[in-house]
PDB file of C-alpha atoms in Angstrom:
ATOM      1  CA  MET A   1     108.345  80.016  73.993  1.00 58.00           C
ATOM      2  CA  THR A   2     106.209  76.891  74.363  1.00 49.00           C
ATOM      3  CA  LYS A   3     106.295  76.592  78.130  1.00 72.00           C
ATOM      4  CA  GLU A   4     105.099  78.924  80.818  1.00 89.00           C
ATOM      5  CA  ILE A   5     107.452  81.293  82.588  1.00 93.00           C
ATOM      6  CA  GLU A   6     107.596  80.562  86.321  1.00 96.00           C
ATOM      7  CA  ILE A   7     108.135  83.514  88.625  1.00 97.00           C
ATOM      8  CA  ARG A   8     108.839  83.056  92.288  1.00 97.00           C
ATOM      9  CA  SER A   9     110.590  84.764  95.215  1.00 97.00           C
ATOM     10  CA  LEU A  10     114.149  83.741  95.860  1.00 97.00           C
ATOM     11  CA  TYR A  11     115.572  83.267  99.385  1.00 96.00           C
ATOM     12  CA  THR A  12     118.518  80.884  99.469  1.00 97.00           C
ATOM     13  CA  ILE A  13     122.204  81.614  99.025  1.00 96.00           C
ATOM     14  CA  GLU A  14     122.323  79.263  96.023  1.00 97.00           C
ATOM     15  CA  GLU A  15     119.403  81.012  94.286  1.00 97.00           C
ATOM     16  CA  LEU A  16     120.819  84.503  94.948  1.00 97.00           C
ATOM     17  CA  GLU A  17     124.258  83.435  93.691  1.00 97.00           C
ATOM     18  CA  ASP A  18     122.552  82.497  90.417  1.00 97.00           C
ATOM     19  CA  VAL A  19     121.090  86.001  90.338  1.00 97.00           C
ATOM     20  CA  ARG A  20     124.545  87.519  90.842  1.00 96.00           C
ATOM     21  CA  ARG A  21     125.942  85.529  87.936  1.00 95.00           C
ATOM     22  CA  LEU A  22     123.066  86.503  85.649  1.00 96.00           C
ATOM     23  CA  GLU A  23     123.550  90.202  86.542  1.00 95.00           C
ATOM     24  CA  SER A  24     127.250  89.964  85.557  1.00 93.00           C
ATOM     25  CA  LYS A  25     126.338  88.359  82.320  1.00 92.00           C
ATOM     26  CA  ILE A  26     123.714  90.983  81.369  1.00 90.00           C
ATOM     27  CA  TRP A  27     125.736  94.074  82.227  1.00 85.00           C
ATOM     28  CA  GLY A  28     129.084  92.654  81.168  1.00 79.00           C
ATOM     29  CA  GLU A  29     130.723  93.320  84.512  1.00 69.00           C
ATOM     30  CA  SER A  30     132.611  91.175  86.985  1.00 65.00           C
ATOM     31  CA  ASP A  31     131.398  93.563  89.699  1.00 76.00           C
ATOM     32  CA  SER A  32     127.818  92.745  90.730  1.00 89.00           C
ATOM     33  CA  ILE A  33     125.661  93.065  93.851  1.00 92.00           C
ATOM     34  CA  PRO A  34     127.103  90.646  96.384  1.00 94.00           C
ATOM     35  CA  THR A  35     124.961  87.786  97.602  1.00 96.00           C
ATOM     36  CA  HIS A  36     125.426  88.797 101.239  1.00 96.00           C
ATOM     37  CA  GLN A  37     123.623  92.073 100.415  1.00 96.00           C
ATOM     38  CA  THR A  38     120.655  90.588  98.521  1.00 97.00           C
ATOM     39  CA  ILE A  39     120.067  87.909 101.160  1.00 97.00           C
ATOM     40  CA  THR A  40     120.157  90.551 103.922  1.00 97.00           C
ATOM     41  CA  ALA A  41     117.606  92.646 101.974  1.00 97.00           C
ATOM     42  CA  VAL A  42     115.332  89.611 101.511  1.00 97.00           C
ATOM     43  CA  LYS A  43     115.355  88.988 105.275  1.00 97.00           C
ATOM     44  CA  ASN A  44     114.469  92.625 106.016  1.00 97.00           C
ATOM     45  CA  GLY A  45     111.561  93.639 103.857  1.00 97.00           C
ATOM     46  CA  GLY A  46     113.188  93.348 100.417  1.00 97.00           C
ATOM     47  CA  LEU A  47     112.434  91.122  97.418  1.00 97.00           C
ATOM     48  CA  VAL A  48     114.362  89.131  94.881  1.00 98.00           C
ATOM     49  CA  LEU A  49     112.150  87.615  92.178  1.00 98.00           C
ATOM     50  CA  GLY A  50     113.384  85.138  89.588  1.00 98.00           C
ATOM     51  CA  ALA A  51     111.841  84.225  86.237  1.00 98.00           C
ATOM     52  CA  PHE A  52     112.513  80.649  85.151  1.00 97.00           C
ATOM     53  CA  TYR A  53     112.113  78.907  81.805  1.00 95.00           C
ATOM     54  CA  GLU A  54     112.519  75.131  81.767  1.00 93.00           C
ATOM     55  CA  GLY A  55     114.141  75.384  85.195  1.00 94.00           C
ATOM     56  CA  GLN A  56     116.708  78.010  84.117  1.00 96.00           C
ATOM     57  CA  LEU A  57     116.891  81.476  85.609  1.00 97.00           C
ATOM     58  CA  ILE A  58     116.436  83.896  82.710  1.00 97.00           C
ATOM     59  CA  ALA A  59     115.481  87.150  84.480  1.00 98.00           C
ATOM     60  CA  PHE A  60     115.386  88.693  87.932  1.00 98.00           C
ATOM     61  CA  GLN A  61     114.212  91.706  89.877  1.00 98.00           C
ATOM     62  CA  TYR A  62     115.778  93.049  93.135  1.00 98.00           C
ATOM     63  CA  SER A  63     114.144  95.501  95.530  1.00 98.00           C
ATOM     64  CA  PHE A  64     114.912  96.762  99.044  1.00 97.00           C
ATOM     65  CA  PRO A  65     113.034  98.960 101.542  1.00 97.00           C
ATOM     66  CA  GLY A  66     113.349 102.757 101.245  1.00 97.00           C
ATOM     67  CA  PHE A  67     112.464 105.504 103.701  1.00 96.00           C
ATOM     68  CA  ASN A  68     112.071 109.239 102.978  1.00 92.00           C
ATOM     69  CA  GLY A  69     111.790 110.441 106.544  1.00 94.00           C
ATOM     70  CA  GLN A  70     108.005 110.081 106.579  1.00 93.00           C
ATOM     71  CA  SER A  71     107.008 106.782 104.957  1.00 94.00           C
ATOM     72  CA  VAL A  72     108.460 103.416 103.947  1.00 97.00           C
ATOM     73  CA  TYR A  73     108.258 102.308 100.318  1.00 98.00           C
ATOM     74  CA  LEU A  74     109.858  99.622  98.190  1.00 98.00           C
ATOM     75  CA  CYS A  75     112.898 100.746  96.213  1.00 97.00           C
ATOM     76  CA  SER A  76     113.097  98.711  93.034  1.00 97.00           C
ATOM     77  CA  HIS A  77     116.783  98.619  92.112  1.00 95.00           C
ATOM     78  CA  ILE A  78     117.470  96.255  89.241  1.00 94.00           C
ATOM     79  CA  LEU A  79     115.491  94.283  86.696  1.00 95.00           C
ATOM     80  CA  GLY A  80     117.481  92.280  84.154  1.00 94.00           C
ATOM     81  CA  THR A  81     116.659  89.728  81.478  1.00 95.00           C
ATOM     82  CA  ASP A  82     119.054  87.404  79.644  1.00 95.00           C
ATOM     83  CA  GLU A  83     119.522  88.786  76.104  1.00 92.00           C
ATOM     84  CA  GLN A  84     118.027  85.839  74.286  1.00 93.00           C
ATOM     85  CA  TYR A  85     114.752  86.126  76.224  1.00 94.00           C
ATOM     86  CA  ARG A  86     114.104  89.891  75.867  1.00 90.00           C
ATOM     87  CA  ASN A  87     111.047  91.458  74.233  1.00 87.00           C
ATOM     88  CA  LYS A  88     108.852  88.585  75.400  1.00 91.00           C
ATOM     89  CA  GLY A  89     106.949  90.368  78.131  1.00 92.00           C
ATOM     90  CA  ILE A  90     109.021  88.911  80.960  1.00 95.00           C
ATOM     91  CA  GLY A  91     109.812  92.288  82.447  1.00 94.00           C
ATOM     92  CA  GLU A  92     106.098  93.094  82.780  1.00 94.00           C
ATOM     93  CA  LYS A  93     105.450  89.696  84.413  1.00 95.00           C
ATOM     94  CA  LEU A  94     108.205  90.409  86.932  1.00 97.00           C
ATOM     95  CA  LYS A  95     106.773  93.854  87.759  1.00 96.00           C
ATOM     96  CA  GLN A  96     103.268  92.489  88.255  1.00 95.00           C
ATOM     97  CA  ALA A  97     104.672  89.769  90.527  1.00 97.00           C
ATOM     98  CA  GLN A  98     106.618  92.483  92.374  1.00 97.00           C
ATOM     99  CA  ARG A  99     103.401  94.435  92.880  1.00 97.00           C
ATOM    100  CA  ASP A 100     101.622  91.338  94.302  1.00 96.00           C
ATOM    101  CA  GLU A 101     104.443  90.534  96.712  1.00 97.00           C
ATOM    102  CA  ALA A 102     104.826  94.131  97.760  1.00 97.00           C
ATOM    103  CA  LEU A 103     101.167  94.349  98.692  1.00 97.00           C
ATOM    104  CA  LYS A 104     101.525  91.199 100.797  1.00 96.00           C
ATOM    105  CA  LEU A 105     104.358  92.929 102.662  1.00 95.00           C
ATOM    106  CA  GLY A 106     102.252  96.039 103.298  1.00 96.00           C
ATOM    107  CA  TYR A 107     103.779  98.460 100.775  1.00 97.00           C
ATOM    108  CA  SER A 108     101.654 101.001  98.899  1.00 96.00           C
ATOM    109  CA  LEU A 109     104.389 102.588  96.783  1.00 97.00           C
ATOM    110  CA  ILE A 110     107.200 101.205  94.613  1.00 98.00           C
ATOM    111  CA  THR A 111     109.834 103.521  93.134  1.00 98.00           C
ATOM    112  CA  TRP A 112     112.616 102.971  90.611  1.00 97.00           C
ATOM    113  CA  THR A 113     114.760 104.807  88.087  1.00 96.00           C
ATOM    114  CA  TYR A 114     115.245 104.267  84.349  1.00 96.00           C
ATOM    115  CA  ASP A 115     116.680 105.994  81.317  1.00 96.00           C
ATOM    116  CA  PRO A 116     113.855 108.185  79.949  1.00 98.00           C
ATOM    117  CA  LEU A 117     115.193 107.821  76.396  1.00 97.00           C
ATOM    118  CA  GLU A 118     114.583 104.049  76.346  1.00 96.00           C
ATOM    119  CA  SER A 119     111.164 103.712  74.656  1.00 96.00           C
ATOM    120  CA  ILE A 120     110.688 100.046  75.677  1.00 93.00           C
ATOM    121  CA  ASN A 121     111.049 100.962  79.312  1.00 93.00           C
ATOM    122  CA  GLY A 122     108.876 104.066  78.951  1.00 96.00           C
ATOM    123  CA  TYR A 123     106.067 102.032  77.393  1.00 94.00           C
ATOM    124  CA  LEU A 124     106.231  99.457  80.166  1.00 93.00           C
ATOM    125  CA  ASN A 125     106.705 101.740  83.156  1.00 95.00           C
ATOM    126  CA  ILE A 126     104.255 104.499  82.121  1.00 94.00           C
ATOM    127  CA  GLY A 127     102.066 103.059  79.413  1.00 92.00           C
ATOM    128  CA  LYS A 128     101.427  99.577  80.867  1.00 92.00           C
ATOM    129  CA  LEU A 129     102.068  99.779  84.591  1.00 93.00           C
ATOM    130  CA  GLY A 130     100.610 103.270  85.095  1.00 92.00           C
ATOM    131  CA  GLY A 131     103.652 104.763  86.898  1.00 94.00           C
ATOM    132  CA  VAL A 132     104.052 108.546  87.104  1.00 94.00           C
ATOM    133  CA  VAL A 133     107.154 110.711  87.013  1.00 97.00           C
ATOM    134  CA  SER A 134     107.735 114.224  88.349  1.00 96.00           C
ATOM    135  CA  THR A 135     111.449 113.982  89.178  1.00 97.00           C
ATOM    136  CA  TYR A 136     114.382 114.105  86.745  1.00 98.00           C
ATOM    137  CA  LEU A 137     117.808 113.046  87.987  1.00 97.00           C
ATOM    138  CA  PRO A 138     120.698 114.362  85.831  1.00 95.00           C
ATOM    139  CA  ASN A 139     123.680 112.007  85.676  1.00 93.00           C
ATOM    140  CA  CYS A 140     122.114 110.012  88.530  1.00 89.00           C
ATOM    141  CA  TYR A 141     124.853 107.359  88.808  1.00 85.00           C
ATOM    142  CA  GLY A 142     127.800 109.309  87.442  1.00 85.00           C
ATOM    143  CA  GLU A 143     129.948 107.780  84.721  1.00 76.00           C
ATOM    144  CA  MET A 144     129.250 104.091  84.165  1.00 63.00           C
ATOM    145  CA  GLU A 145     131.290 101.867  81.859  1.00 64.00           C
ATOM    146  CA  ASP A 146     129.019  98.828  81.544  1.00 58.00           C
ATOM    147  CA  LEU A 147     127.582  97.663  78.231  1.00 52.00           C
ATOM    148  CA  LEU A 148     124.330  99.582  78.599  1.00 59.00           C
ATOM    149  CA  ASN A 149     125.546 102.964  79.933  1.00 59.00           C
ATOM    150  CA  SER A 150     129.030 103.830  78.752  1.00 65.00           C
ATOM    151  CA  GLY A 151     129.635 107.156  76.986  1.00 72.00           C
ATOM    152  CA  LEU A 152     126.584 109.159  78.185  1.00 89.00           C
ATOM    153  CA  PRO A 153     125.429 110.941  81.332  1.00 93.00           C
ATOM    154  CA  THR A 154     123.302 108.533  83.341  1.00 93.00           C
ATOM    155  CA  ASP A 155     120.146 110.698  83.492  1.00 96.00           C
ATOM    156  CA  ARG A 156     117.140 108.968  84.943  1.00 97.00           C
ATOM    157  CA  PHE A 157     113.429 109.299  85.555  1.00 98.00           C
ATOM    158  CA  LEU A 158     112.234 108.491  89.074  1.00 97.00           C
ATOM    159  CA  VAL A 159     109.032 106.450  88.716  1.00 97.00           C
ATOM    160  CA  GLU A 160     106.414 106.339  91.438  1.00 96.00           C
ATOM    161  CA  TRP A 161     104.073 103.347  91.153  1.00 96.00           C
ATOM    162  CA  HIS A 162     101.175 103.718  93.606  1.00 95.00           C
ATOM    163  CA  ILE A 163     100.161 100.102  93.714  1.00 95.00           C
ATOM    164  CA  ARG A 164      97.019 100.436  95.902  1.00 89.00           C
ATOM    165  CA  HIS A 165      95.373 103.021  93.646  1.00 75.00           C
ATOM    166  CA  GLY A 166      94.267 100.603  90.974  1.00 62.00           C
ATOM    167  CA  GLN A 167      95.334 103.128  88.348  1.00 57.00           C
ATOM    168  CA  PRO A 168      94.423 101.910  84.834  1.00 52.00           C
ATOM    169  CA  SER A 169      97.252 101.327  82.417  1.00 52.00           C
ATOM    170  CA  ASP A 170      98.044 104.236  80.104  1.00 53.00           C
ATOM    171  CA  PRO A 171      95.281 106.647  81.203  1.00 56.00           C
ATOM    172  CA  PHE A 172      96.261 109.208  78.549  1.00 61.00           C
ATOM    173  CA  GLY A 173      98.230 107.352  75.880  1.00 60.00           C
ATOM    174  CA  ASN A 174      95.174 105.994  74.034  1.00 67.00           C
ATOM    175  CA  LYS A 175      93.275 109.293  74.204  1.00 76.00           C
ATOM    176  CA  TYR A 176      95.253 111.087  71.542  1.00 83.00           C
ATOM    177  CA  ASP A 177      95.831 110.088  67.936  1.00 86.00           C
ATOM    178  CA  GLU A 178      99.220 110.246  66.247  1.00 90.00           C
ATOM    179  CA  ASP A 179      98.472 113.457  64.314  1.00 90.00           C
ATOM    180  CA  PHE A 180      97.570 115.315  67.485  1.00 88.00           C
ATOM    181  CA  CYS A 181     100.804 114.188  69.196  1.00 90.00           C
ATOM    182  CA  LEU A 182     102.854 115.244  66.202  1.00 90.00           C
ATOM    183  CA  ALA A 183     101.160 118.649  65.945  1.00 87.00           C
ATOM    184  CA  ASN A 184     101.787 119.338  69.621  1.00 87.00           C
ATOM    185  CA  SER A 185     105.294 117.937  69.979  1.00 90.00           C
ATOM    186  CA  LEU A 186     107.530 120.114  72.140  1.00 91.00           C
ATOM    187  CA  LEU A 187     110.648 119.013  70.204  1.00 93.00           C
ATOM    188  CA  GLN A 188     111.031 118.641  66.445  1.00 93.00           C
ATOM    189  CA  TRP A 189     113.407 116.446  64.479  1.00 96.00           C
ATOM    190  CA  SER A 190     114.789 115.792  61.031  1.00 95.00           C
ATOM    191  CA  ILE A 191     116.084 112.506  59.574  1.00 95.00           C
ATOM    192  CA  ASN A 192     119.785 112.146  58.754  1.00 94.00           C
ATOM    193  CA  ASP A 193     121.370 110.113  55.946  1.00 92.00           C
ATOM    194  CA  LYS A 194     121.431 107.032  58.211  1.00 91.00           C
ATOM    195  CA  GLY A 195     117.695 107.218  58.820  1.00 91.00           C
ATOM    196  CA  LEU A 196     118.135 108.369  62.423  1.00 94.00           C
ATOM    197  CA  PRO A 197     116.114 111.241  64.031  1.00 97.00           C
ATOM    198  CA  VAL A 198     118.145 114.398  64.700  1.00 96.00           C
ATOM    199  CA  VAL A 199     116.665 116.454  67.493  1.00 95.00           C
ATOM    200  CA  LEU A 200     116.252 120.153  66.689  1.00 93.00           C
ATOM    201  CA  PRO A 201     116.556 123.115  69.088  1.00 87.00           C
ATOM    202  CA  LEU A 202     113.705 123.511  71.602  1.00 83.00           C
ATOM    203  CA  THR A 203     110.883 125.871  70.568  1.00 73.00           C
ATOM    204  CA  TYR A 204     107.532 126.598  72.121  1.00 66.00           C
ATOM    205  CA  GLU A 205     106.015 128.042  68.951  1.00 61.00           C
ATOM    206  CA  GLY A 206     103.025 126.560  67.178  1.00 52.00           C
ATOM    207  CA  LEU A 207     101.754 124.383  70.004  1.00 55.00           C
ATOM    208  CA  GLN A 208      97.965 123.887  69.906  1.00 53.00           C
ATOM    209  CA  ASN A 209      97.203 122.549  73.339  1.00 56.00           C
ATOM    210  CA  ASP A 210      97.866 123.975  76.818  1.00 64.00           C
ATOM    211  CA  ASN A 211      96.525 121.071  78.879  1.00 79.00           C
ATOM    212  CA  ARG A 212      98.917 118.340  77.676  1.00 85.00           C
ATOM    213  CA  ILE A 213     102.570 118.441  76.695  1.00 89.00           C
ATOM    214  CA  PHE A 214     103.988 115.865  74.242  1.00 93.00           C
ATOM    215  CA  VAL A 215     107.743 115.178  74.470  1.00 96.00           C
ATOM    216  CA  PRO A 216     109.236 112.864  71.781  1.00 97.00           C
ATOM    217  CA  ILE A 217     111.976 110.341  72.341  1.00 98.00           C
ATOM    218  CA  PRO A 218     113.555 108.089  69.725  1.00 98.00           C
ATOM    219  CA  LYS A 219     111.996 104.652  69.158  1.00 97.00           C
ATOM    220  CA  ASN A 220     115.443 103.116  68.899  1.00 94.00           C
ATOM    221  CA  PHE A 221     117.674 105.168  71.183  1.00 95.00           C
ATOM    222  CA  ARG A 222     120.005 102.191  71.767  1.00 91.00           C
ATOM    223  CA  THR A 223     120.857 102.121  68.039  1.00 93.00           C
ATOM    224  CA  ILE A 224     121.567 105.849  68.115  1.00 94.00           C
ATOM    225  CA  ARG A 225     123.820 105.495  71.111  1.00 92.00           C
ATOM    226  CA  GLU A 226     125.753 102.600  69.571  1.00 91.00           C
ATOM    227  CA  THR A 227     126.277 104.300  66.172  1.00 92.00           C
ATOM    228  CA  ASN A 228     126.308 108.056  66.837  1.00 94.00           C
ATOM    229  CA  LEU A 229     127.296 109.159  70.341  1.00 93.00           C
ATOM    230  CA  GLU A 230     127.104 112.871  69.433  1.00 94.00           C
ATOM    231  CA  LEU A 231     123.502 112.508  68.284  1.00 96.00           C
ATOM    232  CA  ALA A 232     122.666 110.450  71.424  1.00 95.00           C
ATOM    233  CA  THR A 233     124.145 113.262  73.548  1.00 95.00           C
ATOM    234  CA  ASP A 234     121.999 115.826  71.739  1.00 96.00           C
ATOM    235  CA  TRP A 235     118.833 113.865  72.570  1.00 97.00           C
ATOM    236  CA  ARG A 236     120.027 113.524  76.175  1.00 96.00           C
ATOM    237  CA  MET A 237     120.640 117.236  76.650  1.00 96.00           C
ATOM    238  CA  GLN A 238     117.568 118.526  74.802  1.00 96.00           C
ATOM    239  CA  THR A 239     115.206 116.222  76.692  1.00 97.00           C
ATOM    240  CA  ARG A 240     116.947 116.948  79.973  1.00 96.00           C
ATOM    241  CA  GLN A 241     116.205 120.640  79.471  1.00 95.00           C
ATOM    242  CA  VAL A 242     112.529 119.982  78.633  1.00 95.00           C
ATOM    243  CA  PHE A 243     111.805 117.651  81.542  1.00 96.00           C
ATOM    244  CA  THR A 244     113.800 119.660  84.098  1.00 96.00           C
ATOM    245  CA  GLU A 245     111.908 122.854  83.166  1.00 94.00           C
ATOM    246  CA  LYS A 246     108.481 121.299  83.029  1.00 93.00           C
ATOM    247  CA  PHE A 247     108.793 119.296  86.220  1.00 95.00           C
ATOM    248  CA  ALA A 248     109.861 122.517  88.024  1.00 95.00           C
ATOM    249  CA  GLU A 249     106.636 124.150  86.695  1.00 91.00           C
ATOM    250  CA  GLY A 250     104.506 121.360  88.164  1.00 92.00           C
ATOM    251  CA  TRP A 251     104.018 119.090  85.207  1.00 93.00           C
ATOM    252  CA  GLN A 252     104.143 115.284  85.493  1.00 94.00           C
ATOM    253  CA  VAL A 253     104.611 112.389  83.100  1.00 95.00           C
ATOM    254  CA  GLY A 254     101.336 110.511  83.177  1.00 91.00           C
ATOM    255  CA  GLY A 255     101.073 108.740  79.817  1.00 93.00           C
ATOM    256  CA  PHE A 256     103.001 107.265  76.947  1.00 95.00           C
ATOM    257  CA  LYS A 257     102.006 107.208  73.272  1.00 94.00           C
ATOM    258  CA  LYS A 258     103.522 104.460  71.132  1.00 94.00           C
ATOM    259  CA  ILE A 259     103.505 105.527  67.513  1.00 95.00           C
ATOM    260  CA  SER A 260     102.718 102.712  65.115  1.00 92.00           C
ATOM    261  CA  THR A 261     103.598 104.521  61.851  1.00 93.00           C
ATOM    262  CA  PRO A 262     107.010 103.163  60.755  1.00 93.00           C
ATOM    263  CA  GLU A 263     107.968 106.476  59.067  1.00 93.00           C
ATOM    264  CA  VAL A 264     107.701 108.374  62.415  1.00 95.00           C
ATOM    265  CA  PRO A 265     110.897 107.602  64.372  1.00 96.00           C
ATOM    266  CA  VAL A 266     109.675 108.718  67.826  1.00 97.00           C
ATOM    267  CA  ASN A 267     107.254 107.841  70.584  1.00 97.00           C
ATOM    268  CA  PHE A 268     105.849 110.372  73.041  1.00 96.00           C
ATOM    269  CA  TYR A 269     105.677 110.992  76.775  1.00 96.00           C
ATOM    270  CA  ILE A 270     102.479 112.830  77.739  1.00 94.00           C
ATOM    271  CA  LEU A 271     102.782 115.403  80.529  1.00 93.00           C
ATOM    272  CA  THR A 272      99.857 116.688  82.599  1.00 90.00           C
ATOM    273  CA  ARG A 273      99.557 118.989  85.547  1.00 82.00           C
ATOM    274  CA  CYS A 274     100.968 117.265  88.639  1.00 62.00           C
ATOM    275  CA  ALA A 275      98.539 115.490  91.002  1.00 50.00           C
ATOM    276  CA  LEU A 276     100.953 113.152  92.710  1.00 43.00           C
ATOM    277  CA  LYS A 277     104.318 114.441  93.859  1.00 42.00           C
ATOM    278  CA  GLY A 278     107.049 112.578  95.709  1.00 42.00           C
ATOM    279  CA  ASP A 279     110.591 113.112  97.002  1.00 38.00           C
ATOM    280  CA  PHE A 280     111.811 109.544  96.556  1.00 39.00           C
ATOM    281  CA  CYS A 281     115.121 108.417  95.158  1.00 36.00           C
ATOM    282  CA  ASN A 282     116.413 102.992  91.400  1.00 45.00           C
ATOM    283  CA  GLU A 283     115.879 100.419  88.282  1.00 52.00           C
ATOM    284  CA  ASP A 284     117.919  99.933  85.182  1.00 52.00           C
TER     285      ASP A 284
END
C-alpha cells in the first residue's frame, strides 16, 4: 500500500450507511447493525471509526457505552476489515485510534470479546495492545451462521484494556523462549496426515513452572475450522476446559507468545496470577 491509511470518526448517516454495507460484505449477511442504532450510539458516548484508503472505506470499528452497575466503560462491539486489506496492520491502527478517542471522552477502560482460538486476534489484543483476560464466555452468542462463525460454539474471551495504565505491549510474551513454552505447555498435540495439529487430552504431568501457565492454540485455526470441523471442535472444547478451570482458580491471560519456528503449529497464551479482575460483558 503506497498511500497512508486515514482513520477518522464517523458521524453522518451517509458515512454510517457505508459502514453497514461493509459489515454485510465482510460477514456475508444481509442482516447488519442498522444505521439508526450506530448514529444513536455516536450521539451518546459511542464511537464509529472508519479506515480509508484512497478515499474508500476499507475497515471500521464500532463501540458503545457500557455500565456494570458501578462504572461506565466503552464496549467495543465490532471491528471489521475488507478481505483484500487484511494482515496489513489496519486493525491495530483502528484500536490505537479508538484508545485516543476514548481517552478524550473520559473512558479509562475498553472491553470486547473475541474467539480465543484466533491467533491473529490473540497476538493483537494481548501481545500488542496489552489487554488482559480473566473471563471465558462459553457459546457467548449462541449459534451463528455467518461466514466466520458457522458450525462451532461461539466461545469468547472478554478482554479488558485499561487504557490509562500505560501498560507495555506484551509484558510476558518476550520473556520466555520457545523451548520453555513448549516444555511447559498445558496441552500437547500431534500432527495428522494433513499437517494439522491434533489436540491431545489434558494432562498436568511434567510441567516445570508453577508461576506461569502456557496454553497453546493453533496458528491457523481458521484453516482447521474450514477443513476439519471435528478437529476444530476438539480444540474448542479442550481449551474451554483449561481456561474455565484456570480463570476460576484466579489465573489471568496476560501475555501472548508468537512461535516463529514453522514446524511448531501453535502459539501460546501466557497465564499469570490475576491482578486485575472485572465483571464486564463484545468484538469479533
